[in-house]
mmCIF file of N, CA and C in Angstrom:
data_model
loop_
_atom_site.group_PDB
_atom_site.id
_atom_site.type_symbol
_atom_site.label_atom_id
_atom_site.label_comp_id
_atom_site.label_asym_id
_atom_site.label_seq_id
_atom_site.Cartn_x
_atom_site.Cartn_y
_atom_site.Cartn_z
ATOM 1 N N GLN A 20 9.844 -12.635 12.043
ATOM 2 C CA GLN A 20 9.084 -12.840 10.837
ATOM 3 C C GLN A 20 7.959 -11.820 10.751
ATOM 4 N N VAL A 21 7.986 -11.003 9.708
ATOM 5 C CA VAL A 21 6.957 -10.009 9.449
ATOM 6 C C VAL A 21 6.252 -10.371 8.155
ATOM 7 N N GLN A 22 4.940 -10.311 8.187
ATOM 8 C CA GLN A 22 4.131 -10.591 7.009
ATOM 9 C C GLN A 22 3.247 -9.392 6.701
ATOM 10 N N LEU A 23 3.174 -9.024 5.431
ATOM 11 C CA LEU A 23 2.240 -8.021 4.953
ATOM 12 C C LEU A 23 1.316 -8.713 3.966
ATOM 13 N N ALA A 24 0.062 -8.840 4.332
ATOM 14 C CA ALA A 24 -0.904 -9.586 3.533
ATOM 15 C C ALA A 24 -1.858 -8.628 2.831
ATOM 16 N N GLU A 25 -1.753 -8.556 1.510
ATOM 17 C CA GLU A 25 -2.627 -7.698 0.718
ATOM 18 C C GLU A 25 -3.859 -8.464 0.247
ATOM 19 N N SER A 26 -4.949 -7.734 0.073
ATOM 20 C CA SER A 26 -6.158 -8.316 -0.482
ATOM 21 C C SER A 26 -6.970 -7.221 -1.155
ATOM 22 N N GLY A 27 -7.897 -7.621 -2.012
ATOM 23 C CA GLY A 27 -8.813 -6.685 -2.635
ATOM 24 C C GLY A 27 -8.602 -6.438 -4.110
ATOM 25 N N GLY A 28 -7.537 -6.962 -4.676
ATOM 26 C CA GLY A 28 -7.287 -6.766 -6.090
ATOM 27 C C GLY A 28 -8.262 -7.555 -6.944
ATOM 28 N N GLY A 29 -8.287 -7.216 -8.222
ATOM 29 C CA GLY A 29 -9.167 -7.910 -9.137
ATOM 30 C C GLY A 29 -9.394 -7.120 -10.403
ATOM 31 N N LEU A 30 -10.388 -7.539 -11.165
ATOM 32 C CA LEU A 30 -10.755 -6.895 -12.426
ATOM 33 C C LEU A 30 -11.895 -5.926 -12.193
ATOM 34 N N VAL A 31 -11.747 -4.714 -12.697
ATOM 35 C CA VAL A 31 -12.779 -3.699 -12.554
ATOM 36 C C VAL A 31 -12.853 -2.876 -13.838
ATOM 37 N N GLN A 32 -14.037 -2.389 -14.156
ATOM 38 C CA GLN A 32 -14.214 -1.569 -15.347
ATOM 39 C C GLN A 32 -13.722 -0.147 -15.117
ATOM 40 N N PRO A 33 -13.315 0.541 -16.179
ATOM 41 C CA PRO A 33 -12.948 1.946 -16.027
ATOM 42 C C PRO A 33 -14.072 2.738 -15.359
ATOM 43 N N GLY A 34 -13.697 3.609 -14.431
ATOM 44 C CA GLY A 34 -14.667 4.368 -13.669
ATOM 45 C C GLY A 34 -15.142 3.677 -12.411
ATOM 46 N N GLY A 35 -14.790 2.428 -12.253
ATOM 47 C CA GLY A 35 -15.203 1.670 -11.089
ATOM 48 C C GLY A 35 -14.321 1.905 -9.887
ATOM 49 N N SER A 36 -14.590 1.140 -8.830
ATOM 50 C CA SER A 36 -13.883 1.297 -7.569
ATOM 51 C C SER A 36 -13.434 -0.046 -7.019
ATOM 52 N N LEU A 37 -12.364 -0.014 -6.264
ATOM 53 C CA LEU A 37 -11.861 -1.158 -5.523
ATOM 54 C C LEU A 37 -11.271 -0.662 -4.216
ATOM 55 N N ARG A 38 -11.282 -1.514 -3.210
ATOM 56 C CA ARG A 38 -10.616 -1.208 -1.961
ATOM 57 C C ARG A 38 -9.586 -2.278 -1.656
ATOM 58 N N LEU A 39 -8.346 -1.853 -1.515
ATOM 59 C CA LEU A 39 -7.264 -2.740 -1.136
ATOM 60 C C LEU A 39 -7.027 -2.642 0.365
ATOM 61 N N SER A 40 -6.622 -3.747 0.953
ATOM 62 C CA SER A 40 -6.265 -3.736 2.354
ATOM 63 C C SER A 40 -4.946 -4.455 2.548
ATOM 64 N N CYS A 41 -4.244 -4.072 3.590
ATOM 65 C CA CYS A 41 -2.970 -4.694 3.929
ATOM 66 C C CYS A 41 -2.899 -4.840 5.437
ATOM 67 N N ALA A 42 -2.700 -6.054 5.892
ATOM 68 C CA ALA A 42 -2.599 -6.338 7.316
ATOM 69 C C ALA A 42 -1.197 -6.818 7.653
ATOM 70 N N ALA A 43 -0.559 -6.136 8.576
ATOM 71 C CA ALA A 43 0.766 -6.523 9.036
ATOM 72 C C ALA A 43 0.650 -7.467 10.223
ATOM 73 N N SER A 44 1.509 -8.466 10.250
ATOM 74 C CA SER A 44 1.504 -9.415 11.351
ATOM 75 C C SER A 44 2.923 -9.887 11.618
ATOM 76 N N GLY A 45 3.098 -10.563 12.747
ATOM 77 C CA GLY A 45 4.405 -11.053 13.129
ATOM 78 C C GLY A 45 4.989 -10.248 14.272
ATOM 79 N N MET A 46 6.309 -10.283 14.392
ATOM 80 C CA MET A 46 6.982 -9.566 15.463
ATOM 81 C C MET A 46 7.101 -8.094 15.090
ATOM 82 N N ILE A 47 6.245 -7.285 15.661
ATOM 83 C CA ILE A 47 6.185 -5.852 15.346
ATOM 84 C C ILE A 47 6.068 -5.066 16.636
ATOM 85 N N PHE A 48 6.992 -4.141 16.827
ATOM 86 C CA PHE A 48 6.928 -3.243 17.966
ATOM 87 C C PHE A 48 6.181 -1.960 17.607
ATOM 88 N N LYS A 49 6.542 -1.378 16.472
ATOM 89 C CA LYS A 49 5.916 -0.131 16.057
ATOM 90 C C LYS A 49 6.008 0.022 14.545
ATOM 91 N N ILE A 50 4.916 0.440 13.937
ATOM 92 C CA ILE A 50 4.898 0.747 12.513
ATOM 93 C C ILE A 50 4.966 2.261 12.348
ATOM 94 N N ASN A 51 6.016 2.742 11.700
ATOM 95 C CA ASN A 51 6.196 4.171 11.507
ATOM 96 C C ASN A 51 5.374 4.694 10.334
ATOM 97 N N ALA A 52 5.249 3.879 9.296
ATOM 98 C CA ALA A 52 4.501 4.284 8.118
ATOM 99 C C ALA A 52 4.084 3.052 7.336
ATOM 100 N N MET A 53 2.953 3.147 6.675
ATOM 101 C CA MET A 53 2.498 2.106 5.764
ATOM 102 C C MET A 53 1.999 2.772 4.495
ATOM 103 N N GLY A 54 2.142 2.083 3.394
ATOM 104 C CA GLY A 54 1.696 2.662 2.145
ATOM 105 C C GLY A 54 1.608 1.647 1.036
ATOM 106 N N TRP A 55 1.398 2.173 -0.156
ATOM 107 C CA TRP A 55 1.229 1.353 -1.338
ATOM 108 C C TRP A 55 2.109 1.850 -2.465
ATOM 109 N N HIS A 56 2.735 0.925 -3.159
ATOM 110 C CA HIS A 56 3.424 1.168 -4.413
ATOM 111 C C HIS A 56 2.766 0.307 -5.482
ATOM 112 N N ARG A 57 3.024 0.624 -6.732
ATOM 113 C CA ARG A 57 2.496 -0.197 -7.803
ATOM 114 C C ARG A 57 3.521 -0.321 -8.914
ATOM 115 N N GLN A 58 3.400 -1.401 -9.670
ATOM 116 C CA GLN A 58 4.285 -1.641 -10.795
ATOM 117 C C GLN A 58 3.460 -2.146 -11.967
ATOM 118 N N ALA A 59 3.414 -1.343 -13.012
ATOM 119 C CA ALA A 59 2.723 -1.716 -14.233
ATOM 120 C C ALA A 59 3.673 -2.483 -15.137
ATOM 121 N N PRO A 60 3.139 -3.268 -16.069
ATOM 122 C CA PRO A 60 4.003 -4.018 -16.983
ATOM 123 C C PRO A 60 4.982 -3.111 -17.717
ATOM 124 N N GLY A 61 6.251 -3.465 -17.678
ATOM 125 C CA GLY A 61 7.270 -2.705 -18.367
ATOM 126 C C GLY A 61 7.669 -1.406 -17.714
ATOM 127 N N LYS A 62 7.177 -1.134 -16.509
ATOM 128 C CA LYS A 62 7.486 0.108 -15.828
ATOM 129 C C LYS A 62 8.115 -0.150 -14.462
ATOM 130 N N GLN A 63 8.730 0.893 -13.912
ATOM 131 C CA GLN A 63 9.334 0.812 -12.596
ATOM 132 C C GLN A 63 8.272 0.907 -11.510
ATOM 133 N N ARG A 64 8.569 0.332 -10.359
ATOM 134 C CA ARG A 64 7.677 0.453 -9.229
ATOM 135 C C ARG A 64 7.640 1.905 -8.763
ATOM 136 N N GLU A 65 6.449 2.405 -8.458
ATOM 137 C CA GLU A 65 6.292 3.792 -8.068
ATOM 138 C C GLU A 65 5.397 3.927 -6.842
ATOM 139 N N LEU A 66 5.621 4.995 -6.098
ATOM 140 C CA LEU A 66 4.806 5.291 -4.926
ATOM 141 C C LEU A 66 3.390 5.657 -5.346
ATOM 142 N N VAL A 67 2.415 5.115 -4.632
ATOM 143 C CA VAL A 67 1.017 5.477 -4.829
ATOM 144 C C VAL A 67 0.544 6.372 -3.689
ATOM 145 N N ALA A 68 0.704 5.910 -2.462
ATOM 146 C CA ALA A 68 0.270 6.663 -1.294
ATOM 147 C C ALA A 68 0.956 6.111 -0.062
ATOM 148 N N VAL A 69 1.132 6.968 0.937
ATOM 149 C CA VAL A 69 1.740 6.551 2.192
ATOM 150 C C VAL A 69 1.103 7.329 3.333
ATOM 151 N N ILE A 70 0.980 6.679 4.480
ATOM 152 C CA ILE A 70 0.452 7.322 5.676
ATOM 153 C C ILE A 70 1.353 6.972 6.851
ATOM 154 N N THR A 71 1.715 7.969 7.652
ATOM 155 C CA THR A 71 2.586 7.761 8.795
ATOM 156 C C THR A 71 1.766 7.487 10.038
ATOM 157 N N SER A 72 2.465 7.126 11.107
ATOM 158 C CA SER A 72 1.786 6.807 12.357
ATOM 159 C C SER A 72 1.074 8.006 12.957
ATOM 160 N N ASN A 73 1.517 9.216 12.624
ATOM 161 C CA ASN A 73 0.848 10.408 13.142
ATOM 162 C C ASN A 73 -0.176 10.987 12.165
ATOM 163 N N GLY A 74 -0.427 10.275 11.066
ATOM 164 C CA GLY A 74 -1.485 10.667 10.156
ATOM 165 C C GLY A 74 -1.077 11.471 8.941
ATOM 166 N N THR A 75 0.206 11.750 8.762
ATOM 167 C CA THR A 75 0.652 12.474 7.580
ATOM 168 C C THR A 75 0.472 11.604 6.339
ATOM 169 N N ILE A 76 -0.090 12.173 5.283
ATOM 170 C CA ILE A 76 -0.416 11.427 4.074
ATOM 171 C C ILE A 76 0.199 12.094 2.849
ATOM 172 N N ASP A 77 0.736 11.270 1.962
ATOM 173 C CA ASP A 77 1.233 11.733 0.673
ATOM 174 C C ASP A 77 0.677 10.839 -0.426
ATOM 175 N N TYR A 78 0.324 11.459 -1.563
ATOM 176 C CA TYR A 78 -0.176 10.734 -2.725
ATOM 177 C C TYR A 78 0.657 11.061 -3.951
ATOM 178 N N ALA A 79 0.721 10.106 -4.857
ATOM 179 C CA ALA A 79 1.242 10.413 -6.177
ATOM 180 C C ALA A 79 0.278 11.357 -6.876
ATOM 181 N N ASP A 80 0.818 12.268 -7.690
ATOM 182 C CA ASP A 80 -0.037 13.228 -8.383
ATOM 183 C C ASP A 80 -1.098 12.536 -9.241
ATOM 184 N N SER A 81 -0.764 11.395 -9.791
ATOM 185 C CA SER A 81 -1.659 10.705 -10.697
ATOM 186 C C SER A 81 -2.902 10.131 -10.022
ATOM 187 N N VAL A 82 -2.890 10.021 -8.688
ATOM 188 C CA VAL A 82 -4.029 9.424 -7.993
ATOM 189 C C VAL A 82 -4.726 10.395 -7.057
ATOM 190 N N LYS A 83 -4.222 11.610 -6.917
ATOM 191 C CA LYS A 83 -4.841 12.590 -6.033
ATOM 192 C C LYS A 83 -6.276 12.865 -6.458
ATOM 193 N N GLY A 84 -7.171 12.873 -5.484
ATOM 194 C CA GLY A 84 -8.575 13.089 -5.756
ATOM 195 C C GLY A 84 -9.339 11.841 -6.105
ATOM 196 N N ARG A 85 -8.642 10.752 -6.376
ATOM 197 C CA ARG A 85 -9.289 9.496 -6.743
ATOM 198 C C ARG A 85 -9.050 8.388 -5.719
ATOM 199 N N PHE A 86 -7.873 8.375 -5.114
ATOM 200 C CA PHE A 86 -7.519 7.346 -4.136
ATOM 201 C C PHE A 86 -7.482 7.951 -2.741
ATOM 202 N N THR A 87 -7.831 7.149 -1.750
ATOM 203 C CA THR A 87 -7.771 7.570 -0.362
ATOM 204 C C THR A 87 -7.096 6.487 0.462
ATOM 205 N N ILE A 88 -6.043 6.862 1.172
ATOM 206 C CA ILE A 88 -5.363 5.920 2.048
ATOM 207 C C ILE A 88 -5.769 6.212 3.487
ATOM 208 N N SER A 89 -5.902 5.165 4.281
ATOM 209 C CA SER A 89 -6.283 5.325 5.675
ATOM 210 C C SER A 89 -5.750 4.162 6.491
ATOM 211 N N ARG A 90 -5.678 4.360 7.791
ATOM 212 C CA ARG A 90 -5.283 3.314 8.725
ATOM 213 C C ARG A 90 -6.525 2.813 9.440
ATOM 214 N N ASP A 91 -6.875 1.563 9.184
ATOM 215 C CA ASP A 91 -8.017 0.977 9.869
ATOM 216 C C ASP A 91 -7.690 0.739 11.340
ATOM 217 N N ASN A 92 -6.458 0.364 11.607
ATOM 218 C CA ASN A 92 -5.914 0.253 12.950
ATOM 219 C C ASN A 92 -4.405 0.390 12.839
ATOM 220 N N ALA A 93 -3.700 0.135 13.922
ATOM 221 C CA ALA A 93 -2.261 0.355 13.935
ATOM 222 C C ALA A 93 -1.503 -0.546 12.978
ATOM 223 N N LYS A 94 -2.093 -1.662 12.576
ATOM 224 C CA LYS A 94 -1.390 -2.631 11.740
ATOM 225 C C LYS A 94 -2.083 -2.911 10.414
ATOM 226 N N THR A 95 -3.067 -2.110 10.062
ATOM 227 C CA THR A 95 -3.811 -2.319 8.830
ATOM 228 C C THR A 95 -3.959 -1.010 8.070
ATOM 229 N N VAL A 96 -3.672 -1.049 6.779
ATOM 230 C CA VAL A 96 -3.823 0.126 5.935
ATOM 231 C C VAL A 96 -4.783 -0.204 4.799
ATOM 232 N N LEU A 97 -5.605 0.768 4.430
ATOM 233 C CA LEU A 97 -6.578 0.609 3.369
ATOM 234 C C LEU A 97 -6.277 1.585 2.245
ATOM 235 N N LEU A 98 -6.599 1.198 1.033
ATOM 236 C CA LEU A 98 -6.504 2.085 -0.114
ATOM 237 C C LEU A 98 -7.808 2.002 -0.883
ATOM 238 N N GLN A 99 -8.617 3.038 -0.756
ATOM 239 C CA GLN A 99 -9.867 3.126 -1.491
ATOM 240 C C GLN A 99 -9.574 3.765 -2.842
ATOM 241 N N MET A 100 -9.846 3.046 -3.916
ATOM 242 C CA MET A 100 -9.563 3.511 -5.258
ATOM 243 C C MET A 100 -10.872 3.734 -6.000
ATOM 244 N N SER A 101 -11.062 4.942 -6.504
ATOM 245 C CA SER A 101 -12.265 5.305 -7.234
ATOM 246 C C SER A 101 -11.890 5.904 -8.581
ATOM 247 N N SER A 102 -12.880 5.989 -9.464
ATOM 248 C CA SER A 102 -12.669 6.542 -10.801
ATOM 249 C C SER A 102 -11.452 5.911 -11.464
ATOM 250 N N LEU A 103 -11.394 4.605 -11.406
ATOM 251 C CA LEU A 103 -10.221 3.897 -11.901
ATOM 252 C C LEU A 103 -10.074 4.033 -13.414
ATOM 253 N N LYS A 104 -8.826 4.113 -13.833
ATOM 254 C CA LYS A 104 -8.471 4.266 -15.230
ATOM 255 C C LYS A 104 -7.642 3.070 -15.684
ATOM 256 N N PRO A 105 -7.632 2.780 -16.976
ATOM 257 C CA PRO A 105 -6.793 1.677 -17.464
ATOM 258 C C PRO A 105 -5.331 1.818 -17.050
ATOM 259 N N GLU A 106 -4.836 3.047 -16.973
ATOM 260 C CA GLU A 106 -3.452 3.262 -16.587
ATOM 261 C C GLU A 106 -3.177 2.960 -15.123
ATOM 262 N N ASP A 107 -4.226 2.698 -14.328
ATOM 263 C CA ASP A 107 -4.044 2.258 -12.956
ATOM 264 C C ASP A 107 -3.734 0.765 -12.871
ATOM 265 N N THR A 108 -3.850 0.066 -13.979
ATOM 266 C CA THR A 108 -3.567 -1.366 -13.996
ATOM 267 C C THR A 108 -2.124 -1.623 -13.581
ATOM 268 N N ALA A 109 -1.957 -2.435 -12.556
ATOM 269 C CA ALA A 109 -0.629 -2.712 -12.024
ATOM 270 C C ALA A 109 -0.744 -3.734 -10.909
ATOM 271 N N VAL A 110 0.397 -4.248 -10.505
ATOM 272 C CA VAL A 110 0.474 -5.003 -9.265
ATOM 273 C C VAL A 110 0.712 -3.996 -8.152
ATOM 274 N N TYR A 111 -0.138 -4.016 -7.153
ATOM 275 C CA TYR A 111 -0.044 -3.091 -6.037
ATOM 276 C C TYR A 111 0.601 -3.793 -4.850
ATOM 277 N N TYR A 112 1.642 -3.161 -4.306
ATOM 278 C CA TYR A 112 2.410 -3.733 -3.214
ATOM 279 C C TYR A 112 2.236 -2.913 -1.939
ATOM 280 N N CYS A 113 1.944 -3.593 -0.859
ATOM 281 C CA CYS A 113 1.917 -2.954 0.442
ATOM 282 C C CYS A 113 3.343 -2.812 0.961
ATOM 283 N N ASN A 114 3.614 -1.706 1.622
ATOM 284 C CA ASN A 114 4.929 -1.425 2.169
ATOM 285 C C ASN A 114 4.784 -0.888 3.584
ATOM 286 N N ALA A 115 5.702 -1.289 4.457
ATOM 287 C CA ALA A 115 5.694 -0.789 5.823
ATOM 288 C C ALA A 115 7.103 -0.500 6.290
ATOM 289 N N ASP A 116 7.275 0.615 6.962
ATOM 290 C CA ASP A 116 8.504 0.958 7.665
ATOM 291 C C ASP A 116 8.215 0.690 9.135
ATOM 292 N N LEU A 117 8.879 -0.313 9.717
ATOM 293 C CA LEU A 117 8.517 -0.706 11.066
ATOM 294 C C LEU A 117 9.713 -1.147 11.893
ATOM 295 N N MET A 118 9.498 -1.132 13.198
ATOM 296 C CA MET A 118 10.465 -1.628 14.165
ATOM 297 C C MET A 118 9.941 -2.934 14.728
ATOM 298 N N GLN A 119 10.767 -3.970 14.711
ATOM 299 C CA GLN A 119 10.373 -5.248 15.289
ATOM 300 C C GLN A 119 10.549 -5.259 16.801
ATOM 301 N N ARG A 120 11.529 -4.542 17.282
ATOM 302 C CA ARG A 120 11.763 -4.385 18.714
ATOM 303 C C ARG A 120 12.173 -2.945 18.982
ATOM 304 N N SER A 121 11.974 -2.486 20.201
ATOM 305 C CA SER A 121 12.268 -1.097 20.533
ATOM 306 C C SER A 121 13.746 -0.762 20.386
ATOM 307 N N SER A 122 14.615 -1.753 20.523
ATOM 308 C CA SER A 122 16.053 -1.535 20.441
ATOM 309 C C SER A 122 16.614 -1.757 19.035
ATOM 310 N N TRP A 123 15.751 -2.141 18.093
ATOM 311 C CA TRP A 123 16.199 -2.398 16.731
ATOM 312 C C TRP A 123 15.823 -1.231 15.826
ATOM 313 N N PRO A 124 16.634 -0.975 14.785
ATOM 314 C CA PRO A 124 16.279 0.090 13.849
ATOM 315 C C PRO A 124 15.080 -0.306 12.997
ATOM 316 N N SER A 125 14.417 0.683 12.456
ATOM 317 C CA SER A 125 13.300 0.402 11.576
ATOM 318 C C SER A 125 13.795 -0.096 10.226
ATOM 319 N N MET A 126 12.961 -0.887 9.560
ATOM 320 C CA MET A 126 13.291 -1.433 8.253
ATOM 321 C C MET A 126 12.048 -1.448 7.373
ATOM 322 N N ASP A 127 12.273 -1.523 6.073
ATOM 323 C CA ASP A 127 11.182 -1.621 5.110
ATOM 324 C C ASP A 127 10.821 -3.077 4.865
ATOM 325 N N TYR A 128 9.516 -3.338 4.790
ATOM 326 C CA TYR A 128 8.996 -4.656 4.465
ATOM 327 C C TYR A 128 7.975 -4.516 3.349
ATOM 328 N N TRP A 129 7.849 -5.577 2.556
ATOM 329 C CA TRP A 129 6.985 -5.544 1.382
ATOM 330 C C TRP A 129 6.074 -6.755 1.336
ATOM 331 N N GLY A 130 4.847 -6.529 0.892
ATOM 332 C CA GLY A 130 3.950 -7.626 0.616
ATOM 333 C C GLY A 130 4.266 -8.248 -0.727
ATOM 334 N N LYS A 131 3.566 -9.322 -1.048
ATOM 335 C CA LYS A 131 3.800 -10.028 -2.303
ATOM 336 C C LYS A 131 3.094 -9.389 -3.492
ATOM 337 N N GLY A 132 2.151 -8.512 -3.231
ATOM 338 C CA GLY A 132 1.463 -7.791 -4.283
ATOM 339 C C GLY A 132 0.102 -8.374 -4.609
ATOM 340 N N THR A 133 -0.791 -7.508 -5.062
ATOM 341 C CA THR A 133 -2.106 -7.918 -5.530
ATOM 342 C C THR A 133 -2.392 -7.208 -6.852
ATOM 343 N N LEU A 134 -2.890 -7.950 -7.822
ATOM 344 C CA LEU A 134 -3.071 -7.420 -9.169
ATOM 345 C C LEU A 134 -4.392 -6.680 -9.293
ATOM 346 N N VAL A 135 -4.310 -5.460 -9.815
ATOM 347 C CA VAL A 135 -5.486 -4.663 -10.151
ATOM 348 C C VAL A 135 -5.501 -4.467 -11.656
ATOM 349 N N THR A 136 -6.572 -4.912 -12.297
ATOM 350 C CA THR A 136 -6.718 -4.766 -13.733
ATOM 351 C C THR A 136 -7.947 -3.919 -14.025
ATOM 352 N N VAL A 137 -7.746 -2.803 -14.707
ATOM 353 C CA VAL A 137 -8.832 -1.895 -15.061
ATOM 354 C C VAL A 137 -9.049 -2.010 -16.566
ATOM 355 N N SER A 138 -10.133 -2.636 -16.940
ATOM 356 C CA SER A 138 -10.394 -2.903 -18.347
ATOM 357 C C SER A 138 -11.880 -3.138 -18.571
ATOM 358 N N SER A 139 -12.349 -2.761 -19.753
ATOM 359 C CA SER A 139 -13.726 -3.027 -20.133
ATOM 360 C C SER A 139 -13.853 -4.336 -20.891
#
């Protein structure tokens, strides 16, 4: 049983900031990568940012310079969001590529999502 628990979503005004966090728990041997996706109403889920175990980071073009992803520890990922825009409004999902045991292949796991609403 693997759990990804997101927190930090809420209502914020345009230009404001929020910090999302995701904590992985359960049977975990190694996390290869953790990141965030988002899904706005009527749109497909899209990559926001991802960070690997060795520190490699990728961002969606739409959030570069505004969002920062980091690993607080081996099982926790943070997403600092600044200069938020109405188009950032979406449900944000934590994602992890991890191994539950050393002899098992890695798999993708998803959190339940946290809603971020950017509106005045």
